[in-house]
Amino acid sequence: MHPNANNVVGGDANHGYDNMNFENTLSFARQLDKKDPLKSYRSLFHIPKKNGKEFIYLCGNSLGLQPKAVEKQLQIELTDWKNLGVEGHVHGKRPWLYYHHFFSKSIAKLVGASQQEVVVMNQLTVNLNLMLISFYRPSGKRNKILIQANEFPSDYYAFEQQIKLHGLNPADCIIEVMPRPGDVTLRTEDIIAKIEQHKDELALVMFSAVNYYTGQFFECAEIGKACNKHSINYGLDLAHAIGNVELKLHEWGVDFATWCSYKYLNSGPGGVSGVFVNSKHANSFDLPRLAGWWGNDEKTRFEMRKHFVPQPGAAGWQISNAPVLSMAAHKASLEIFDKAGIKALRKKSELLTGYLEFLLRQKTEAGGVGFNVITPTNKKHRGCQLSIQTQANGKKLFEKITKAGVIADWREPDVIRVAPVPLYNKFEEVFRFVELLR
Ligand SMILES: *Cc1c(COP(=O)(O)O)cnc(C)c1O
């Protein structure tokens, strides 16, 4: 079924939970919370409050909440710095020299990779640029990048500038897959058809696995098959996917990926990013890349030799030494993911977002403002976020619910994005949010 089908609130009642008869009552929402095997995880987070009252925080897709353990993890590094100075690099509780190694196992599990295929470093758009340098290699008429319509601006800027760095014209080299007239989201068959149509001109297919605006989760494996078939490099931006949906980057034939850690990974504002580089490129030392001492062979890093000798695997794309303080927060958050497991989180997430969708379907307007959900109804084609498209005066409606204690976000021109996060959101909050919309 096309993910866009039955998108209109109040339309077909196929909410994807045939085995579950949801009810539009507070007591039912509370019952779901009571039965939730992950309910204790909420207590591991600081929930923002005003005048002692907790906000209904539905904005984990923009900035995840702070795990209480962040303070302790940061304190460990501050104490080592205070007491050891530079010696902390080697004699710290977690020696700073090796800091990026401490994340490989947790991140590999989240993205579906081996440990050698991932490394934590830098920021998302910086990493995207680093990856494009290695994996966007235009040659002859194979010089184009295929992307989704309405890609996040930061990514778009990176594509444009990278194309210009090759002396090419972005207008000639970017192909966007557009929704069909009347659709908001994309159909997999249209994406594949575009790849087939341009197979001899594509140097790269680069997709956000989950679109920031519509919340659509693309069929990454299918796209991967089409790319691999024609030896087209395939990259994914996981900004809205990591920690939200299950990922199998290696299995999907992805060449490279990058993400940020401050959205669903709850690692703090501007938190450290990371990259995945498929093991088939682990020893591709001829691939052009930017370089710095941290990507150099660890055994000779401090011999201060000339000439870069990259480490095998993703680690060979590092440039600078690790931002330990920001990474300490990342550590606190990943320990929670290790414990909960992405499979269990996703299971709750499907139920939680399914419940939100069910409740939204009971109405087509709020406070005189008409709305409908543009996110795919099929749970396989979305993560936890639902995007509510408003008709006239949507911004006013958004301001009203904000005043009433909801933290969500507004995306121009007309969308309210809400993301119930399985680690800390409750079914009761989802219920109260929809009541407030009334
Ligand atoms: C959040 C987000 C970014 C942000 O980029 P930074 O480099 O972390 O500032 C970029 N791309 C996408 C798709 C995003 O969702």
GROMACS .gro file of C-alpha atoms and ligand atoms in nm:
model
  453
    1MET     CA    1   0.000   0.000   0.000
    2HIS     CA    2   0.125   0.347  -0.079
    3PRO     CA    3   0.219   0.518   0.249
    4ASN     CA    4   0.018   0.823   0.154
    5ALA     CA    5  -0.308   0.634   0.134
    6ASN     CA    6  -0.564   0.706   0.405
    7ASN     CA    7  -0.373   1.008   0.519
    8VAL     CA    8  -0.679   1.217   0.582
    9VAL     CA    9  -0.780   1.229   0.944
   10GLY     CA   10  -1.125   1.086   0.985
   11GLY     CA   11  -1.080   0.867   0.677
   12ASP     CA   12  -1.030   0.493   0.678
   13ALA     CA   13  -0.972   0.370   1.031
   14ASN     CA   14  -0.679   0.146   0.935
   15HIS     CA   15  -0.437   0.262   1.204
   16GLY     CA   16  -0.212  -0.040   1.172
   17TYR     CA   17  -0.308  -0.198   1.505
   18ASP     CA   18  -0.577  -0.445   1.416
   19ASN     CA   19  -0.503  -0.642   1.730
   20MET     CA   20  -0.543  -0.341   1.949
   21ASN     CA   21  -0.869  -0.166   2.014
   22PHE     CA   22  -0.767   0.180   2.122
   23GLU     CA   23  -1.006   0.391   2.327
   24ASN     CA   24  -1.030   0.766   2.343
   25THR     CA   25  -1.027   0.794   2.722
   26LEU     CA   26  -0.781   0.900   2.989
   27SER     CA   27  -0.828   0.575   3.178
   28PHE     CA   28  -0.734   0.377   2.866
   29ALA     CA   29  -0.420   0.589   2.816
   30ARG     CA   30  -0.325   0.527   3.178
   31GLN     CA   31  -0.383   0.157   3.132
   32LEU     CA   32  -0.137   0.156   2.842
   33ASP     CA   33   0.119   0.335   3.061
   34LYS     CA   34   0.069   0.081   3.336
   35LYS     CA   35   0.135  -0.208   3.098
   36ASP     CA   36   0.433  -0.037   2.934
   37PRO     CA   37   0.746  -0.250   2.997
   38LEU     CA   38   0.966   0.058   2.940
   39LYS     CA   39   0.778   0.293   3.172
   40SER     CA   40   1.062   0.318   3.426
   41TYR     CA   41   1.293   0.482   3.169
   42ARG     CA   42   1.115   0.816   3.198
   43SER     CA   43   1.261   0.858   3.547
   44LEU     CA   44   1.613   0.855   3.395
   45PHE     CA   45   1.545   1.194   3.230
   46HIS     CA   46   1.493   1.552   3.343
   47ILE     CA   47   1.146   1.658   3.227
   48PRO     CA   48   1.125   2.037   3.168
   49LYS     CA   49   0.884   2.215   3.405
   50LYS     CA   50   0.722   2.553   3.454
   51ASN     CA   51   0.593   2.656   3.796
   52GLY     CA   52   0.644   2.300   3.912
   53LYS     CA   53   0.428   2.156   3.630
   54GLU     CA   54   0.582   1.926   3.372
   55PHE     CA   55   0.557   2.027   3.010
   56ILE     CA   56   0.419   1.780   2.760
   57TYR     CA   57   0.746   1.749   2.572
   58LEU     CA   58   0.693   1.622   2.216
   59CYS     CA   59   1.010   1.770   2.071
   60GLY     CA   60   1.264   1.489   2.104
   61ASN     CA   61   1.303   1.503   1.726
   62SER     CA   62   1.463   1.844   1.767
   63LEU     CA   63   1.644   1.821   2.100
   64GLY     CA   64   1.621   1.510   2.315
   65LEU     CA   65   1.583   1.551   2.691
   66GLN     CA   66   1.876   1.538   2.929
   67PRO     CA   67   1.952   1.202   3.088
   68LYS     CA   68   2.010   1.251   3.461
   69ALA     CA   69   2.335   1.054   3.427
   70VAL     CA   70   2.490   1.325   3.210
   71GLU     CA   71   2.601   1.521   3.514
   72LYS     CA   72   2.784   1.224   3.662
   73GLN     CA   73   2.952   1.135   3.334
   74LEU     CA   74   3.065   1.494   3.281
   75GLN     CA   75   3.188   1.510   3.637
   76ILE     CA   76   3.418   1.213   3.576
   77GLU     CA   77   3.597   1.401   3.297
   78LEU     CA   78   3.602   1.733   3.487
   79THR     CA   79   3.755   1.558   3.787
   80ASP     CA   80   4.021   1.386   3.575
   81TRP     CA   81   4.104   1.715   3.405
   82LYS     CA   82   4.120   1.890   3.744
   83ASN     CA   83   4.341   1.628   3.909
   84LEU     CA   84   4.548   1.497   3.621
   85GLY     CA   85   4.578   1.776   3.366
   86VAL     CA   86   4.732   1.645   3.047
   87GLU     CA   87   4.789   1.306   3.207
   88GLY     CA   88   4.417   1.243   3.169
   89HIS     CA   89   4.490   1.149   2.809
   90VAL     CA   90   4.655   0.830   2.932
   91HIS     CA   91   4.574   0.790   3.300
   92GLY     CA   92   4.217   0.915   3.312
   93LYS     CA   93   3.942   0.680   3.425
   94ARG     CA   94   3.853   0.665   3.054
   95PRO     CA   95   4.176   0.774   2.882
   96TRP     CA   96   4.092   1.060   2.646
   97LEU     CA   97   4.333   0.931   2.379
   98TYR     CA   98   4.101   0.639   2.312
   99TYR     CA   99   3.772   0.814   2.375
  100HIS     CA  100   3.607   0.752   2.040
  101HIS     CA  101   3.654   0.376   2.090
  102PHE     CA  102   3.417   0.381   2.386
  103PHE     CA  103   3.116   0.437   2.158
  104SER     CA  104   3.173   0.192   1.876
  105LYS     CA  105   2.980  -0.098   2.025
  106SER     CA  106   2.666   0.099   2.114
  107ILE     CA  107   2.659   0.293   1.787
  108ALA     CA  108   2.725  -0.018   1.576
  109LYS     CA  109   2.416  -0.178   1.734
  110LEU     CA  110   2.200   0.128   1.665
  111VAL     CA  111   2.291   0.157   1.297
  112GLY     CA  112   2.337  -0.210   1.209
  113ALA     CA  113   2.710  -0.217   1.145
  114SER     CA  114   3.034  -0.369   1.267
  115GLN     CA  115   3.239  -0.165   1.511
  116GLN     CA  116   3.502  -0.093   1.249
  117GLU     CA  117   3.237   0.065   1.027
  118VAL     CA  118   3.153   0.346   1.269
  119VAL     CA  119   3.326   0.632   1.445
  120VAL     CA  120   3.197   0.915   1.660
  121MET     CA  121   3.333   1.257   1.562
  122ASN     CA  122   3.256   1.620   1.462
  123GLN     CA  123   2.912   1.754   1.372
  124LEU     CA  124   2.659   1.629   1.122
  125THR     CA  125   2.701   1.872   0.834
  126VAL     CA  126   3.079   1.871   0.877
  127ASN     CA  127   3.072   1.493   0.847
  128LEU     CA  128   2.839   1.510   0.550
  129ASN     CA  129   3.093   1.729   0.373
  130LEU     CA  130   3.377   1.491   0.465
  131MET     CA  131   3.180   1.196   0.330
  132LEU     CA  132   3.089   1.380   0.009
  133ILE     CA  133   3.455   1.447  -0.057
  134SER     CA  134   3.519   1.073  -0.057
  135PHE     CA  135   3.196   0.940  -0.204
  136TYR     CA  136   3.076   1.206  -0.446
  137ARG     CA  137   3.334   1.152  -0.721
  138PRO     CA  138   3.183   1.292  -1.040
  139SER     CA  139   3.345   1.161  -1.353
  140GLY     CA  140   3.237   1.238  -1.710
  141LYS     CA  141   2.862   1.233  -1.741
  142ARG     CA  142   2.830   1.041  -1.414
  143ASN     CA  143   2.821   1.362  -1.213
  144LYS     CA  144   2.474   1.388  -1.059
  145ILE     CA  145   2.332   1.349  -0.707
  146LEU     CA  146   1.981   1.212  -0.661
  147ILE     CA  147   1.803   1.345  -0.351
  148GLN     CA  148   1.451   1.361  -0.206
  149ALA     CA  149   1.229   1.664  -0.262
  150ASN     CA  150   1.242   1.913   0.024
  151GLU     CA  151   1.565   1.785   0.172
  152PHE     CA  152   1.688   1.964   0.485
  153PRO     CA  153   1.855   2.293   0.384
  154SER     CA  154   2.189   2.223   0.553
  155ASP     CA  155   2.231   1.907   0.346
  156TYR     CA  156   2.126   2.091   0.033
  157TYR     CA  157   2.390   2.360   0.090
  158ALA     CA  158   2.655   2.091   0.129
  159PHE     CA  159   2.551   1.926  -0.200
  160GLU     CA  160   2.561   2.258  -0.386
  161GLN     CA  161   2.904   2.355  -0.259
  162GLN     CA  162   3.055   2.011  -0.314
  163ILE     CA  163   2.932   2.018  -0.672
  164LYS     CA  164   3.088   2.361  -0.718
  165LEU     CA  165   3.417   2.234  -0.573
  166HIS     CA  166   3.430   2.003  -0.876
  167GLY     CA  167   3.377   2.299  -1.108
  168LEU     CA  168   3.022   2.185  -1.189
  169ASN     CA  169   2.688   2.361  -1.181
  170PRO     CA  170   2.447   2.252  -0.903
  171ALA     CA  171   2.147   2.324  -1.127
  172ASP     CA  172   2.274   2.057  -1.368
  173CYS     CA  173   2.382   1.806  -1.107
  174ILE     CA  174   2.104   1.780  -0.847
  175ILE     CA  175   1.804   1.562  -0.932
  176GLU     CA  176   1.514   1.574  -0.686
  177VAL     CA  177   1.254   1.299  -0.659
  178MET     CA  178   0.922   1.484  -0.633
  179PRO     CA  179   0.593   1.358  -0.487
  180ARG     CA  180   0.316   1.292  -0.739
  181PRO     CA  181   0.059   1.568  -0.776
  182GLY     CA  182  -0.168   1.551  -0.471
  183ASP     CA  183   0.084   1.346  -0.269
  184VAL     CA  184   0.304   1.480   0.009
  185THR     CA  185   0.530   1.180   0.057
  186LEU     CA  186   0.732   0.980  -0.197
  187ARG     CA  187   0.658   0.639  -0.343
  188THR     CA  188   0.940   0.387  -0.340
  189GLU     CA  189   0.859   0.284  -0.697
  190ASP     CA  190   0.910   0.647  -0.809
  191ILE     CA  191   1.247   0.668  -0.633
  192ILE     CA  192   1.360   0.343  -0.796
  193ALA     CA  193   1.230   0.456  -1.136
  194LYS     CA  194   1.430   0.780  -1.109
  195ILE     CA  195   1.745   0.583  -1.026
  196GLU     CA  196   1.687   0.356  -1.326
  197GLN     CA  197   1.615   0.653  -1.552
  198HIS     CA  198   1.940   0.829  -1.459
  199LYS     CA  199   2.157   0.528  -1.380
  200ASP     CA  200   2.436   0.632  -1.615
  201GLU     CA  201   2.449   0.988  -1.483
  202LEU     CA  202   2.435   0.930  -1.109
  203ALA     CA  203   2.752   0.960  -0.903
  204LEU     CA  204   2.555   0.943  -0.579
  205VAL     CA  205   2.213   0.876  -0.431
  206MET     CA  206   2.182   1.055  -0.097
  207PHE     CA  207   1.870   1.034   0.118
  208SER     CA  208   1.761   1.134   0.465
  209ALA     CA  209   1.637   0.797   0.593
  210VAL     CA  210   1.354   0.976   0.776
  211ASN     CA  211   1.241   1.308   0.629
  212TYR     CA  212   1.247   1.588   0.886
  213TYR     CA  213   0.927   1.751   0.755
  214THR     CA  214   0.687   1.470   0.668
  215GLY     CA  215   0.830   1.205   0.901
  216GLN     CA  216   0.841   0.954   0.613
  217PHE     CA  217   1.082   0.662   0.673
  218PHE     CA  218   1.204   0.553   0.331
  219GLU     CA  219   1.251   0.195   0.218
  220CYS     CA  220   1.627   0.220   0.246
  221ALA     CA  221   1.692  -0.145   0.156
  222GLU     CA  222   1.501  -0.114  -0.172
  223ILE     CA  223   1.685   0.205  -0.263
  224GLY     CA  224   2.012   0.031  -0.172
  225LYS     CA  225   1.940  -0.257  -0.409
  226ALA     CA  226   1.888  -0.020  -0.701
  227CYS     CA  227   2.207   0.173  -0.620
  228ASN     CA  228   2.419  -0.139  -0.574
  229LYS     CA  229   2.288  -0.288  -0.899
  230HIS     CA  230   2.430   0.006  -1.094
  231SER     CA  231   2.736   0.069  -0.872
  232ILE     CA  232   2.608   0.408  -0.767
  233ASN     CA  233   2.737   0.530  -0.431
  234TYR     CA  234   2.462   0.541  -0.169
  235GLY     CA  235   2.462   0.767   0.134
  236LEU     CA  236   2.212   0.821   0.418
  237ASP     CA  237   2.157   1.109   0.656
  238LEU     CA  238   2.027   0.955   0.979
  239ALA     CA  239   1.952   1.280   1.168
  240HIS     CA  240   1.587   1.178   1.222
  241ALA     CA  241   1.642   0.804   1.205
  242ILE     CA  242   1.909   0.706   1.457
  243GLY     CA  243   1.759   0.613   1.795
  244ASN     CA  244   1.414   0.634   1.634
  245VAL     CA  245   1.389   0.337   1.397
  246GLU     CA  246   1.584   0.014   1.348
  247LEU     CA  247   1.866   0.051   1.098
  248LYS     CA  248   2.066  -0.208   0.904
  249LEU     CA  249   2.315   0.001   0.714
  250HIS     CA  250   2.554  -0.277   0.620
  251GLU     CA  251   2.280  -0.515   0.509
  252TRP     CA  252   2.111  -0.238   0.310
  253GLY     CA  253   2.424  -0.182   0.100
  254VAL     CA  254   2.478   0.171   0.226
  255ASP     CA  255   2.821   0.313   0.139
  256PHE     CA  256   2.828   0.584   0.403
  257ALA     CA  257   2.603   0.756   0.654
  258THR     CA  258   2.615   1.030   0.911
  259TRP     CA  259   2.389   1.153   1.194
  260CYS     CA  260   2.365   1.383   1.491
  261SER     CA  261   2.326   1.285   1.855
  262TYR     CA  262   2.119   1.570   1.996
  263LYS     CA  263   1.782   1.463   1.850
  264TYR     CA  264   1.667   1.111   1.939
  265LEU     CA  265   2.003   1.026   2.096
  266ASN     CA  266   1.956   1.282   2.377
  267SER     CA  267   2.324   1.380   2.391
  268GLY     CA  268   2.284   1.755   2.436
  269PRO     CA  269   2.280   2.068   2.219
  270GLY     CA  270   2.542   2.052   1.946
  271GLY     CA  271   2.629   1.699   2.062
  272VAL     CA  272   2.888   1.496   1.876
  273SER     CA  273   2.802   1.331   1.542
  274GLY     CA  274   2.930   1.012   1.384
  275VAL     CA  275   2.980   0.835   1.054
  276PHE     CA  276   2.934   0.490   0.905
  277VAL     CA  277   3.163   0.377   0.625
  278ASN     CA  278   3.081   0.038   0.474
  279SER     CA  279   3.355  -0.222   0.538
  280LYS     CA  280   3.399  -0.261   0.163
  281HIS     CA  281   3.574   0.080   0.179
  282ALA     CA  282   3.769   0.000   0.498
  283ASN     CA  283   4.096  -0.030   0.309
  284SER     CA  284   4.021   0.209   0.024
  285PHE     CA  285   4.318   0.427   0.112
  286ASP     CA  286   4.319   0.580  -0.235
  287LEU     CA  287   3.981   0.744  -0.182
  288PRO     CA  288   4.034   1.119  -0.159
  289ARG     CA  289   3.968   1.239   0.193
  290LEU     CA  290   4.049   1.524   0.425
  291ALA     CA  291   4.298   1.428   0.689
  292GLY     CA  292   4.430   1.503   1.035
  293TRP     CA  293   4.633   1.328   1.300
  294TRP     CA  294   4.338   1.148   1.462
  295GLY     CA  295   4.268   0.954   1.144
  296ASN     CA  296   4.628   0.844   1.124
  297ASP     CA  297   4.747   0.499   1.228
  298GLU     CA  298   4.729   0.503   1.609
  299LYS     CA  299   5.066   0.331   1.646
  300THR     CA  300   5.254   0.608   1.468
  301ARG     CA  301   5.030   0.903   1.552
  302PHE     CA  302   5.272   1.048   1.803
  303GLU     CA  303   5.589   0.985   1.608
  304MET     CA  304   5.519   1.317   1.437
  305ARG     CA  305   5.603   1.183   1.095
  306LYS     CA  306   5.516   1.349   0.769
  307HIS     CA  307   5.272   1.172   0.534
  308PHE     CA  308   4.931   1.057   0.643
  309VAL     CA  309   4.877   0.684   0.698
  310PRO     CA  310   4.500   0.641   0.743
  311GLN     CA  311   4.362   0.385   0.985
  312PRO     CA  312   4.147   0.120   0.821
  313GLY     CA  313   3.772   0.160   0.858
  314ALA     CA  314   3.562   0.461   0.953
  315ALA     CA  315   3.822   0.573   1.208
  316GLY     CA  316   4.049   0.672   0.919
  317TRP     CA  317   3.815   0.962   0.840
  318GLN     CA  318   3.878   1.131   1.176
  319ILE     CA  319   4.061   1.460   1.170
  320SER     CA  320   4.087   1.614   1.516
  321ASN     CA  321   4.112   1.478   1.868
  322ALA     CA  322   3.788   1.395   2.045
  323PRO     CA  323   3.565   1.660   2.213
  324VAL     CA  324   3.563   1.469   2.540
  325LEU     CA  325   3.316   1.684   2.735
  326SER     CA  326   3.048   1.661   2.472
  327MET     CA  327   3.120   1.292   2.427
  328ALA     CA  328   3.076   1.229   2.800
  329ALA     CA  329   2.710   1.333   2.765
  330HIS     CA  330   2.681   1.100   2.465
  331LYS     CA  331   2.811   0.816   2.682
  332ALA     CA  332   2.540   0.871   2.944
  333SER     CA  333   2.271   0.856   2.678
  334LEU     CA  334   2.404   0.553   2.490
  335GLU     CA  335   2.413   0.350   2.811
  336ILE     CA  336   2.036   0.397   2.829
  337PHE     CA  337   1.995   0.276   2.470
  338ASP     CA  338   2.217  -0.025   2.547
  339LYS     CA  339   1.990  -0.118   2.834
  340ALA     CA  340   1.653  -0.059   2.668
  341GLY     CA  341   1.748  -0.195   2.322
  342ILE     CA  342   1.626  -0.036   2.000
  343LYS     CA  343   1.392  -0.327   1.923
  344ALA     CA  344   1.190  -0.281   2.241
  345LEU     CA  345   1.194   0.096   2.198
  346ARG     CA  346   1.064   0.068   1.846
  347LYS     CA  347   0.788  -0.165   1.958
  348LYS     CA  348   0.664   0.086   2.215
  349SER     CA  349   0.715   0.369   1.968
  350GLU     CA  350   0.484   0.209   1.714
  351LEU     CA  351   0.215   0.173   1.978
  352LEU     CA  352   0.263   0.525   2.118
  353THR     CA  353   0.256   0.695   1.779
  354GLY     CA  354  -0.026   0.465   1.670
  355TYR     CA  355  -0.227   0.585   1.969
  356LEU     CA  356  -0.153   0.948   1.886
  357GLU     CA  357  -0.267   0.888   1.530
  358PHE     CA  358  -0.584   0.714   1.649
  359LEU     CA  359  -0.671   1.010   1.872
  360LEU     CA  360  -0.596   1.264   1.600
  361ARG     CA  361  -0.820   1.073   1.364
  362GLN     CA  362  -1.118   1.147   1.587
  363LYS     CA  363  -1.112   1.506   1.468
  364THR     CA  364  -1.040   1.715   1.163
  365GLU     CA  365  -1.017   2.054   1.326
  366ALA     CA  366  -0.906   2.219   1.649
  367GLY     CA  367  -1.012   2.562   1.771
  368GLY     CA  368  -1.160   2.631   1.429
  369VAL     CA  369  -0.836   2.534   1.252
  370GLY     CA  370  -0.860   2.241   1.012
  371PHE     CA  371  -0.574   1.991   1.004
  372ASN     CA  372  -0.464   1.656   0.871
  373VAL     CA  373  -0.169   1.427   0.934
  374ILE     CA  374   0.070   1.411   0.637
  375THR     CA  375   0.297   1.140   0.781
  376PRO     CA  376   0.244   0.794   0.626
  377THR     CA  377  -0.017   0.584   0.806
  378ASN     CA  378   0.176   0.260   0.758
  379LYS     CA  379   0.406   0.219   1.060
  380LYS     CA  380   0.680   0.071   0.843
  381HIS     CA  381   0.702   0.404   0.662
  382ARG     CA  382   0.742   0.630   0.963
  383GLY     CA  383   0.923   0.666   1.295
  384CYS     CA  384   0.770   0.826   1.602
  385GLN     CA  385   0.698   1.168   1.451
  386LEU     CA  386   0.363   1.276   1.313
  387SER     CA  387   0.345   1.596   1.108
  388ILE     CA  388   0.017   1.779   1.143
  389GLN     CA  389  -0.053   2.003   0.849
  390THR     CA  390  -0.280   2.292   0.942
  391GLN     CA  391  -0.502   2.503   0.727
  392ALA     CA  392  -0.536   2.881   0.787
  393ASN     CA  393  -0.423   3.014   1.128
  394GLY     CA  394  -0.213   2.707   1.206
  395LYS     CA  395   0.054   2.923   1.366
  396LYS     CA  396  -0.206   3.061   1.611
  397LEU     CA  397  -0.313   2.710   1.704
  398PHE     CA  398   0.052   2.622   1.763
  399GLU     CA  399   0.099   2.926   1.987
  400LYS     CA  400  -0.210   2.833   2.187
  401ILE     CA  401  -0.097   2.478   2.259
  402THR     CA  402   0.248   2.613   2.350
  403LYS     CA  403   0.087   2.841   2.608
  404ALA     CA  404  -0.108   2.546   2.741
  405GLY     CA  405   0.215   2.360   2.823
  406VAL     CA  406   0.302   2.160   2.511
  407ILE     CA  407   0.650   2.175   2.363
  408ALA     CA  408   0.629   2.074   1.998
  409ASP     CA  409   0.765   2.251   1.693
  410TRP     CA  410   0.642   2.457   1.406
  411ARG     CA  411   0.787   2.418   1.059
  412GLU     CA  412   0.704   2.674   0.793
  413PRO     CA  413   0.478   2.703   0.611
  414ASP     CA  414   0.206   2.511   0.797
  415VAL     CA  415   0.323   2.205   0.990
  416ILE     CA  416   0.323   2.120   1.360
  417ARG     CA  417   0.560   1.833   1.425
  418VAL     CA  418   0.500   1.614   1.728
  419ALA     CA  419   0.727   1.330   1.828
  420PRO     CA  420   0.628   1.109   2.122
  421VAL     CA  421   0.955   0.944   2.224
  422PRO     CA  422   0.933   0.593   2.371
  423LEU     CA  423   1.213   0.652   2.623
  424TYR     CA  424   1.035   0.925   2.814
  425ASN     CA  425   0.689   1.005   2.676
  426LYS     CA  426   0.373   0.856   2.823
  427PHE     CA  427   0.047   0.750   2.662
  428GLU     CA  428  -0.124   0.987   2.903
  429GLU     CA  429   0.076   1.280   2.760
  430VAL     CA  430  -0.033   1.187   2.409
  431PHE     CA  431  -0.394   1.179   2.530
  432ARG     CA  432  -0.360   1.517   2.705
  433PHE     CA  433  -0.197   1.671   2.401
  434VAL     CA  434  -0.490   1.577   2.178
  435GLU     CA  435  -0.737   1.698   2.443
  436LEU     CA  436  -0.556   2.033   2.444
  437LEU     CA  437  -0.591   2.054   2.068
  438ARG     CA  438  -0.969   2.068   2.120
  439LIG     C1  439   1.909   1.829   1.230
  439LIG     C2  440   1.958   1.812   1.093
  439LIG     C3  441   2.080   1.871   1.052
  439LIG     C4  442   2.158   1.960   1.145
  439LIG     O1  443   2.291   1.971   1.106
  439LIG     P1  444   2.407   2.007   1.209
  439LIG     O2  445   2.529   1.997   1.129
  439LIG     O3  446   2.397   1.909   1.323
  439LIG     O4  447   2.383   2.146   1.259
  439LIG     C5  448   2.122   1.844   0.923
  439LIG     N1  449   2.051   1.766   0.837
  439LIG     C6  450   1.934   1.710   0.876
  439LIG     C7  451   1.859   1.623   0.779
  439LIG     C8  452   1.884   1.732   1.002
  439LIG     O5  453   1.767   1.678   1.039
   0.00000   0.00000   0.00000
